[in-house]
Coordinates of C-alpha atoms and ligand atoms in Angstrom, one line a residue:
X1 CA 30.9 17.3 2.4
X2 CA 30.3 20.2 4.6
X3 CA 30.6 20.0 8.4
X4 CA 28.7 22.4 10.6
X5 CA 31.1 22.8 13.4
X6 CA 32.0 24.7 16.6
X7 CA 35.4 24.3 18.2
X8 CA 34.3 23.7 21.7
X9 CA 31.4 21.3 20.8
X10 CA 32.1 17.9 22.3
X11 CA 29.7 16.3 19.7
X12 CA 31.4 18.0 16.8
X13 CA 34.8 17.0 18.3
X14 CA 33.7 13.4 18.0
X15 CA 33.0 13.8 14.3
X16 CA 36.3 15.7 13.7
X17 CA 38.2 12.8 15.2
X18 CA 36.4 10.3 12.9
X19 CA 37.2 12.4 9.9
X20 CA 40.9 12.8 10.9
X21 CA 41.3 9.1 11.6
X22 CA 39.8 8.2 8.2
X23 CA 41.7 11.0 6.4
X24 CA 38.4 12.5 5.0
X25 CA 38.6 16.2 4.4
X26 CA 35.4 18.3 4.5
X27 CA 34.5 21.9 4.1
X28 CA 33.5 23.6 7.4
X29 CA 31.0 26.2 8.4
X30 CA 31.4 27.4 11.9
X31 CA 28.2 27.9 14.0
X32 CA 29.0 30.0 17.0
X33 CA 26.9 28.6 19.9
X34 CA 27.0 31.8 22.0
X35 CA 27.4 34.9 19.7
X36 CA 24.1 36.7 19.0
X37 CA 22.2 34.4 21.2
X38 CA 23.5 31.3 19.4
X39 CA 23.8 30.9 15.7
X40 CA 22.4 27.3 16.1
X41 CA 19.0 28.8 16.9
X42 CA 18.7 30.9 13.8
X43 CA 16.3 29.8 11.0
X44 CA 19.1 29.3 8.5
X45 CA 20.8 26.6 10.7
X46 CA 17.5 25.1 11.9
X47 CA 16.8 24.3 8.3
X48 CA 19.9 22.2 8.4
X49 CA 19.3 20.7 11.8
X50 CA 15.8 21.1 13.3
X51 CA 17.3 20.2 16.7
X52 CA 19.4 23.4 16.7
X53 CA 22.5 21.5 17.7
X54 CA 25.9 21.0 16.2
X55 CA 27.3 19.0 14.4
X56 CA 25.5 18.4 11.1
X57 CA 27.1 17.0 8.0
X58 CA 25.8 18.1 4.6
X59 CA 26.6 15.5 1.9
X60 CA 27.4 16.4 -1.6
X61 CA 23.9 15.3 -2.8
X62 CA 22.4 17.9 -0.4
X63 CA 21.2 15.4 2.3
X64 CA 22.1 16.6 5.8
X65 CA 22.9 14.2 8.5
X66 CA 22.6 15.0 12.2
X67 CA 23.6 13.4 15.5
X68 CA 27.3 12.8 15.9
X69 CA 27.0 9.1 16.6
X70 CA 24.9 8.5 13.5
X71 CA 27.3 10.6 11.5
X72 CA 30.3 8.5 12.8
X73 CA 28.4 5.3 11.8
X74 CA 27.7 6.8 8.4
X75 CA 31.4 7.6 7.9
X76 CA 32.4 4.2 9.1
X77 CA 30.2 2.6 6.4
X78 CA 31.3 5.1 3.8
X79 CA 35.0 4.4 4.4
X80 CA 35.5 1.3 6.6
X81 CA 39.2 1.7 7.4
X82 CA 40.2 2.2 10.1
X83 CA 37.1 0.6 11.7
X84 CA 35.4 2.7 14.4
X85 CA 32.7 0.1 15.1
X86 CA 34.7 -3.2 15.6
X87 CA 33.7 -6.2 13.4
X88 CA 33.5 -8.4 16.4
X89 CA 29.9 -8.2 17.5
X90 CA 30.6 -8.2 21.3
X91 CA 33.3 -5.5 20.9
X92 CA 31.0 -3.5 18.7
X93 CA 28.2 -3.6 21.3
X94 CA 30.7 -2.7 24.1
X95 CA 32.1 0.2 22.1
X96 CA 28.6 1.5 21.2
X97 CA 27.6 1.1 24.9
X98 CA 30.4 3.4 26.1
X99 CA 29.8 5.8 23.2
X100 CA 26.1 6.0 24.1
X101 CA 26.8 6.2 27.9
X102 CA 28.6 9.5 27.0
X103 CA 26.4 10.7 24.2
X104 CA 23.0 9.9 25.8
X105 CA 23.6 9.9 29.5
X106 CA 26.4 12.3 30.4
X107 CA 26.8 14.9 27.7
X108 CA 23.1 16.1 27.3
X109 CA 22.9 17.0 31.0
X110 CA 25.8 19.5 30.7
X111 CA 24.7 21.0 27.4
X112 CA 24.5 24.7 26.9
X113 CA 20.7 24.8 26.6
X114 CA 20.2 22.6 29.7
X115 CA 22.5 24.8 31.8
X116 CA 20.8 28.0 30.5
X117 CA 17.5 26.6 31.5
X118 CA 18.7 25.8 35.0
X119 CA 20.2 29.3 35.3
X120 CA 17.6 31.5 33.5
X121 CA 14.3 29.7 34.0
X122 CA 14.8 27.8 37.3
X123 CA 17.0 30.5 38.8
X124 CA 19.8 28.2 39.9
X125 CA 23.1 29.7 41.1
X126 CA 26.4 29.3 39.4
X127 CA 27.5 27.0 42.3
X128 CA 24.4 24.8 41.8
X129 CA 25.0 24.6 38.1
X130 CA 28.7 23.6 38.7
X131 CA 27.6 20.9 41.2
X132 CA 25.0 19.6 38.6
X133 CA 27.7 19.5 35.9
X134 CA 30.1 17.7 38.1
X135 CA 27.6 15.2 39.5
X136 CA 26.6 13.8 36.1
X137 CA 30.1 13.7 34.6
X138 CA 31.4 12.0 37.8
X139 CA 28.6 9.4 37.9
X140 CA 28.8 8.7 34.2
X141 CA 32.6 8.3 34.2
X142 CA 32.4 6.1 37.4
X143 CA 30.3 3.6 35.3
X144 CA 32.6 3.9 32.3
X145 CA 35.6 3.1 34.5
X146 CA 34.0 -0.3 35.1
X147 CA 33.0 -0.8 31.4
X148 CA 36.4 -0.3 29.7
X149 CA 39.4 -2.4 29.4
X150 CA 42.2 -0.1 28.2
X151 CA 44.8 -1.6 25.9
X152 CA 45.6 1.3 25.5
X153 CA 42.3 2.6 23.9
X154 CA 39.0 1.6 25.5
X155 CA 38.8 -1.8 23.8
X156 CA 42.1 -2.5 22.2
X157 CA 45.0 -1.2 20.3
X158 CA 42.9 1.0 17.9
X159 CA 40.4 3.7 18.8
X160 CA 36.7 2.9 18.4
X161 CA 33.6 5.0 18.7
X162 CA 33.9 4.6 22.5
X163 CA 37.2 6.6 22.5
X164 CA 35.7 9.1 20.0
X165 CA 33.0 9.9 22.5
X166 CA 35.1 9.6 25.7
X167 CA 38.0 11.9 24.8
X168 CA 35.7 15.0 24.2
X169 CA 33.9 14.3 27.5
X170 CA 37.3 14.3 29.2
X171 CA 38.1 17.7 27.5
X172 CA 34.8 18.9 29.0
X173 CA 35.8 17.6 32.5
X174 CA 39.2 19.3 32.3
X175 CA 37.6 22.6 31.1
X176 CA 35.4 22.6 34.2
X177 CA 38.1 21.2 36.5
X178 CA 36.1 18.1 37.3
X179 CA 38.5 15.7 39.1
X180 CA 39.3 12.4 37.5
X181 CA 41.5 11.0 40.3
X182 CA 39.1 8.1 41.0
X183 CA 39.1 6.9 37.4
X184 CA 42.6 5.6 36.5
X185 CA 41.4 3.6 33.5
X186 CA 39.5 6.5 32.1
X187 CA 42.6 8.8 32.6
X188 CA 44.8 6.3 30.9
X189 CA 42.6 6.2 27.8
X190 CA 42.5 10.0 27.9
X191 CA 46.3 10.2 27.8
X192 CA 46.4 7.7 24.9
X193 CA 43.9 9.8 23.0
X194 CA 45.7 13.0 23.8
X195 CA 48.9 11.6 22.2
X196 CA 47.2 10.4 19.0
X197 CA 47.7 12.7 16.0
X198 CA 44.0 12.4 14.9
X199 CA 42.7 13.4 18.3
X200 CA 45.2 16.3 18.4
X201 CA 44.1 17.5 15.0
X202 CA 40.5 17.4 16.1
X203 CA 41.1 19.1 19.5
X204 CA 39.2 22.3 20.1
X205 CA 42.4 24.3 20.6
X206 CA 43.5 23.3 17.1
X207 CA 40.4 24.6 15.3
X208 CA 40.3 27.7 13.1
X209 CA 37.4 29.1 15.1
X210 CA 39.1 28.5 18.5
X211 CA 38.9 31.5 20.9
Ligands
GSH301 N1 23.2 14.2 20.6 C1 23.8 15.3 19.8 C2 24.2 16.4 20.7 C3 24.6 17.6 20.0 C4 24.8 18.8 21.0 O1 24.3 18.8 22.1 N2 25.6 19.8 20.5 C5 25.8 20.9 21.4 C6 27.3 21.3 21.4 S1 28.3 19.9 22.0 C7 25.0 22.1 21.0 O2 24.9 22.3 19.8 N3 24.5 22.9 21.9 C8 23.7 24.0 21.6 C9 22.7 24.4 22.7 O3 22.7 23.7 23.7 O4 22.0 25.4 22.4 C10 24.9 14.8 19.0 O5 25.6 13.9 19.4 O6 25.1 15.3 17.9

């Protein structure tokens, strides 16, 4: 398998954690999101992912999967241990809900192309963009604080897809110095993830393309 990756991508970080937890090794091709206007926008990559977003996972049979949550679900089916979507239907739904709260409702609003649109096409200032970024991360995490039940991961002793999505969002919050003081449960899960070997191996700072 071949992962189209970028060290700082939160969505790729989610998939890297899944791969590390399951001990699946993949080849990697790095897609620099900024250099030359963004390699993700070039025709060669769009042929892999028409959304022009990382990650994408190319399988050995030539099929390319997109969307980090779908890729994680695929990996969980391919190799069910350790389970990332719990067998218990209620825990499965709760884990997916937190994962999707991040992946659908927080992360897209702080994505590169959205911020570029605010800056370049709507003429917003750096301060306005920072406020925008902080607003959606803060509101999203405030809700997640109510949804999780750390023990010590979001929903128990083992990481689920919820933790795989939350930890990269916390990396993003730290990168842009968005305060997490109001979210003790979220911070506790973040500390648990930071100490876990698979999360460390997948961390942006540990990637070969890190800058
Ligand atoms: N929902 C997608 C989001 C993917 C995504 O937004 N990737 C970002 C990096 S985290 C990206 O490629 N951004 C490029 C851009 O905005 O031009 C997923 O989960 O895979």
